[in-house]
């Protein structure tokens, strides 16, 4: 059983207010280095020769995939706290996830500051019809495997987007296919934009309703993160008998909707969507 106190009250409050929280020193530089070396080897890129970094942005899996629970134990405890408990998670042996390596995306284009003008705003989950209580994307986890400064390719976040997406999904009890979201409209309602900067060993825990996007990497240094999705065994519940049993992820949604509980029932069947 995981500790119930992985996150401080301040950290939970930050998550509730801003849809994400960043934990520091969750794994060592040495542990990160092993995975980064493996990525360069898989790609056939020379880390000291940028001319070999053929693709601006790379998605792939590490050839060795340590379970997150062992790689970064305090992160695992924090995840369990945010989703309510380890028992609510579908796969507690989940690995550190998929690489998203931003070598030089957008380096030759003028810098677009974090704002609605950045392209590609989305919430994760292209494989299911989204409902207010969906279980498929319970939490997004983003470990940093390189130091990321401003303009260094860090994920951009709309830190006030959870209430906006929650309202949108509440207005659509029939569910929303991934291609039916009007992300441009949703992000136009946001005001609090941030770059996910930080150091090796930092891990961001991100609410499933937080709008985010890629950014340009003007730093000349590759940005290494992985991301992974924590799925829930059951849909979220907004009408628990004991309010103390709401997970912080559920609380953030209720808070965003301005209610203390909610009876939500999808009006259409849940749907898995094939991905190519
Ligand atoms: Fe994403």
XYZ file of C-alpha atoms and ligand atoms in Angstrom:
277
model
C 0.000 0.000 0.000
C 1.410 3.357 -0.950
C 1.933 6.211 1.457
C -1.056 8.532 1.628
C 1.216 11.500 2.157
C 3.528 11.484 -0.832
C 2.472 15.032 -1.661
C 2.246 17.885 0.807
C -0.963 19.852 1.189
C 0.684 22.698 -0.741
C 1.540 20.368 -3.623
C -2.005 19.009 -3.776
C -3.355 22.565 -3.678
C -1.025 23.487 -6.546
C -2.373 20.550 -8.525
C -5.951 21.622 -7.803
C -5.300 25.245 -8.739
C -3.046 24.761 -11.763
C -3.777 21.261 -13.059
C -0.258 19.986 -12.532
C 2.470 19.615 -9.959
C 6.210 19.068 -10.460
C 8.196 16.819 -8.123
C 11.961 17.222 -7.915
C 14.858 14.744 -7.569
C 12.716 11.737 -8.364
C 15.564 9.804 -10.019
C 19.295 10.307 -10.445
C 21.206 11.771 -13.363
C 23.017 8.430 -13.661
C 19.728 6.554 -14.027
C 18.562 9.088 -16.629
C 21.847 8.861 -18.503
C 21.467 5.129 -19.081
C 18.159 5.642 -20.847
C 19.359 8.673 -22.809
C 22.430 6.729 -24.039
C 20.132 3.914 -25.101
C 18.003 6.383 -27.082
C 21.024 7.774 -28.965
C 22.118 4.212 -29.713
C 18.698 3.222 -31.013
C 18.584 6.305 -33.226
C 22.167 6.044 -34.433
C 22.678 9.731 -33.563
C 25.960 11.110 -32.203
C 25.066 13.197 -29.177
C 28.083 15.420 -29.786
C 27.298 16.049 -33.451
C 24.006 17.892 -34.063
C 24.377 17.268 -37.794
C 23.399 13.662 -37.086
C 20.111 14.614 -35.385
C 18.080 13.937 -38.430
C 14.539 14.219 -37.068
C 13.359 17.288 -35.126
C 10.992 15.269 -32.968
C 11.220 11.570 -32.104
C 8.663 9.227 -30.540
C 9.887 5.757 -29.588
C 10.154 3.373 -26.684
C 13.275 2.795 -24.592
C 14.712 -0.660 -25.311
C 14.754 -1.285 -21.571
C 11.637 -0.133 -19.762
C 11.962 -0.082 -15.981
C 8.667 0.063 -14.108
C 8.041 3.611 -12.935
C 7.231 2.316 -9.461
C 10.835 1.090 -9.109
C 12.504 3.812 -11.176
C 10.891 6.679 -9.254
C 9.140 5.357 -6.138
C 8.066 8.721 -4.778
C 6.419 9.538 -8.092
C 4.445 6.349 -7.906
C 3.219 7.232 -4.436
C 2.212 10.689 -5.636
C 0.336 9.228 -8.623
C -1.600 6.947 -6.291
C -2.444 9.917 -4.101
C -3.708 11.970 -7.050
C -5.870 9.216 -8.550
C -7.129 8.163 -5.112
C -5.271 4.892 -4.479
C -3.085 2.288 -6.135
C -6.122 0.025 -6.290
C -7.786 2.413 -8.759
C -4.943 2.014 -11.302
C -5.155 -0.558 -14.099
C -1.457 -1.348 -14.273
C 0.781 -0.630 -11.290
C 3.794 -2.082 -13.143
C 3.616 0.583 -15.845
C 7.010 1.465 -17.317
C 8.643 4.867 -17.601
C 6.776 5.339 -20.870
C 7.427 6.522 -24.387
C 10.180 8.902 -25.436
C 9.223 12.288 -26.791
C 12.557 13.766 -27.803
C 12.516 17.310 -29.092
C 15.862 17.718 -30.842
C 15.178 20.922 -32.710
C 11.489 21.269 -33.505
C 10.756 24.769 -34.802
C 14.303 26.061 -34.326
C 14.222 27.915 -37.634
C 10.909 29.626 -36.979
C 10.279 32.760 -34.986
C 9.589 32.039 -31.328
C 5.908 31.823 -30.438
C 5.501 32.441 -26.702
C 3.233 30.109 -24.708
C -0.180 31.349 -25.796
C -3.219 30.291 -27.834
C -1.081 31.014 -30.906
C 1.053 27.917 -30.261
C -0.096 25.123 -32.558
C -1.178 21.702 -31.422
C -3.088 22.263 -28.195
C -4.758 19.057 -27.042
C -5.602 16.756 -24.188
C -4.153 13.262 -24.424
C -6.150 10.207 -25.385
C -6.666 9.640 -29.119
C -7.992 6.128 -28.470
C -11.302 6.724 -26.751
C -14.458 8.817 -26.701
C -13.997 11.352 -23.922
C -16.555 11.785 -21.168
C -16.393 13.875 -18.049
C -15.689 10.736 -16.009
C -13.500 8.789 -18.469
C -11.132 6.251 -16.978
C -8.781 5.724 -19.915
C -6.629 8.790 -19.228
C -6.491 9.089 -15.469
C -3.308 11.130 -15.207
C -0.471 12.197 -17.503
C 3.053 11.689 -16.181
C 6.041 13.501 -17.703
C 9.524 12.694 -16.362
C 12.368 14.998 -17.481
C 15.514 13.225 -18.660
C 17.348 16.400 -19.657
C 17.593 19.872 -18.154
C 15.028 22.081 -19.863
C 15.340 25.868 -19.892
C 12.909 28.358 -21.362
C 12.657 28.061 -25.140
C 14.247 24.626 -24.757
C 11.365 22.575 -26.153
C 9.506 22.102 -22.878
C 5.857 21.122 -23.081
C 3.618 24.179 -22.912
C 0.729 24.069 -20.488
C -2.479 26.050 -20.185
C -2.524 25.973 -16.390
C -6.105 27.250 -16.075
C -7.648 24.862 -18.601
C -9.056 22.123 -16.333
C -12.295 24.026 -15.527
C -12.733 24.958 -19.185
C -12.369 21.383 -20.443
C -14.526 20.116 -17.564
C -17.353 22.479 -18.538
C -17.028 21.435 -22.173
C -17.283 17.731 -21.303
C -20.192 18.361 -18.929
C -22.017 20.023 -21.826
C -21.393 16.892 -23.910
C -22.732 13.899 -21.978
C -22.812 12.042 -25.302
C -19.010 12.161 -25.257
C -16.460 13.761 -27.528
C -14.324 11.898 -30.039
C -10.701 13.074 -30.072
C -11.225 14.733 -33.445
C -14.356 16.544 -32.244
C -12.645 18.737 -29.640
C -12.485 22.384 -30.631
C -9.123 22.918 -28.984
C -8.599 26.344 -30.533
C -11.790 27.567 -28.915
C -11.000 25.944 -25.570
C -7.487 27.361 -25.375
C -8.707 30.808 -26.405
C -10.473 30.926 -23.016
C -7.203 30.316 -21.106
C -4.958 33.012 -19.644
C -2.267 31.131 -17.704
C 0.372 29.699 -20.030
C 3.601 28.086 -18.869
C 6.578 26.191 -20.243
C 7.444 22.944 -18.507
C 11.058 23.722 -17.632
C 13.140 21.915 -15.041
C 16.009 19.574 -14.287
C 16.822 15.934 -14.836
C 14.861 13.948 -12.269
C 11.872 16.296 -12.199
C 8.521 14.683 -12.908
C 5.343 16.561 -13.815
C 2.017 15.025 -12.864
C -0.620 16.506 -15.134
C -4.407 16.447 -14.885
C -6.043 14.617 -17.821
C -8.022 17.784 -18.695
C -4.999 20.074 -18.869
C -4.492 21.472 -22.362
C -0.873 21.211 -23.486
C 1.239 21.263 -26.626
C 4.695 20.898 -28.044
C 6.904 23.927 -28.190
C 9.821 25.013 -30.286
C 13.317 24.135 -29.211
C 15.588 27.111 -29.725
C 18.212 25.975 -27.208
C 20.400 23.817 -29.419
C 20.081 21.090 -26.758
C 17.810 18.080 -27.164
C 14.901 17.912 -24.760
C 14.353 14.377 -23.441
C 11.104 13.445 -21.727
C 8.979 10.371 -21.615
C 5.278 10.416 -21.117
C 2.905 7.824 -19.813
C -0.763 7.559 -19.190
C -2.162 6.231 -15.937
C -5.499 4.527 -16.563
C -8.199 3.850 -14.023
C -10.072 0.605 -13.503
C -13.387 2.424 -13.166
C -14.727 5.765 -14.417
C -14.248 8.704 -12.083
C -17.013 9.205 -9.537
C -18.266 12.669 -8.650
C -20.940 11.624 -6.220
C -19.061 9.739 -3.515
C -20.816 9.278 -0.182
C -17.716 10.421 1.676
C -16.253 13.631 0.161
C -12.856 12.649 1.581
C -12.810 9.781 -0.923
C -12.724 12.062 -3.970
C -9.315 11.849 -5.611
C -7.553 15.175 -6.241
C -8.127 14.567 -9.966
C -11.872 14.354 -9.280
C -11.713 17.294 -6.859
C -10.089 19.493 -9.511
C -12.995 18.761 -11.846
C -15.641 19.450 -9.202
C -13.833 22.621 -8.177
C -13.632 23.694 -11.814
C -17.368 23.159 -12.193
C -18.063 25.020 -8.948
C -19.907 22.127 -7.290
C -19.181 19.869 -4.324
C -20.606 16.752 -5.988
C -22.243 15.822 -9.253
C -24.365 13.004 -10.621
C -22.929 12.322 -14.070
C -24.153 9.658 -16.478
C -22.904 9.333 -20.045
C -25.771 9.493 -22.535
C -23.950 7.413 -25.171
C -21.884 4.239 -24.998
C -18.232 4.400 -24.152
C -16.092 3.775 -27.205
C -12.548 2.680 -27.965
C -11.231 4.318 -31.109
C -8.732 2.409 -33.246
C -5.431 4.221 -33.772
C -3.171 3.572 -36.721
Fe -0.027 15.280 -25.137
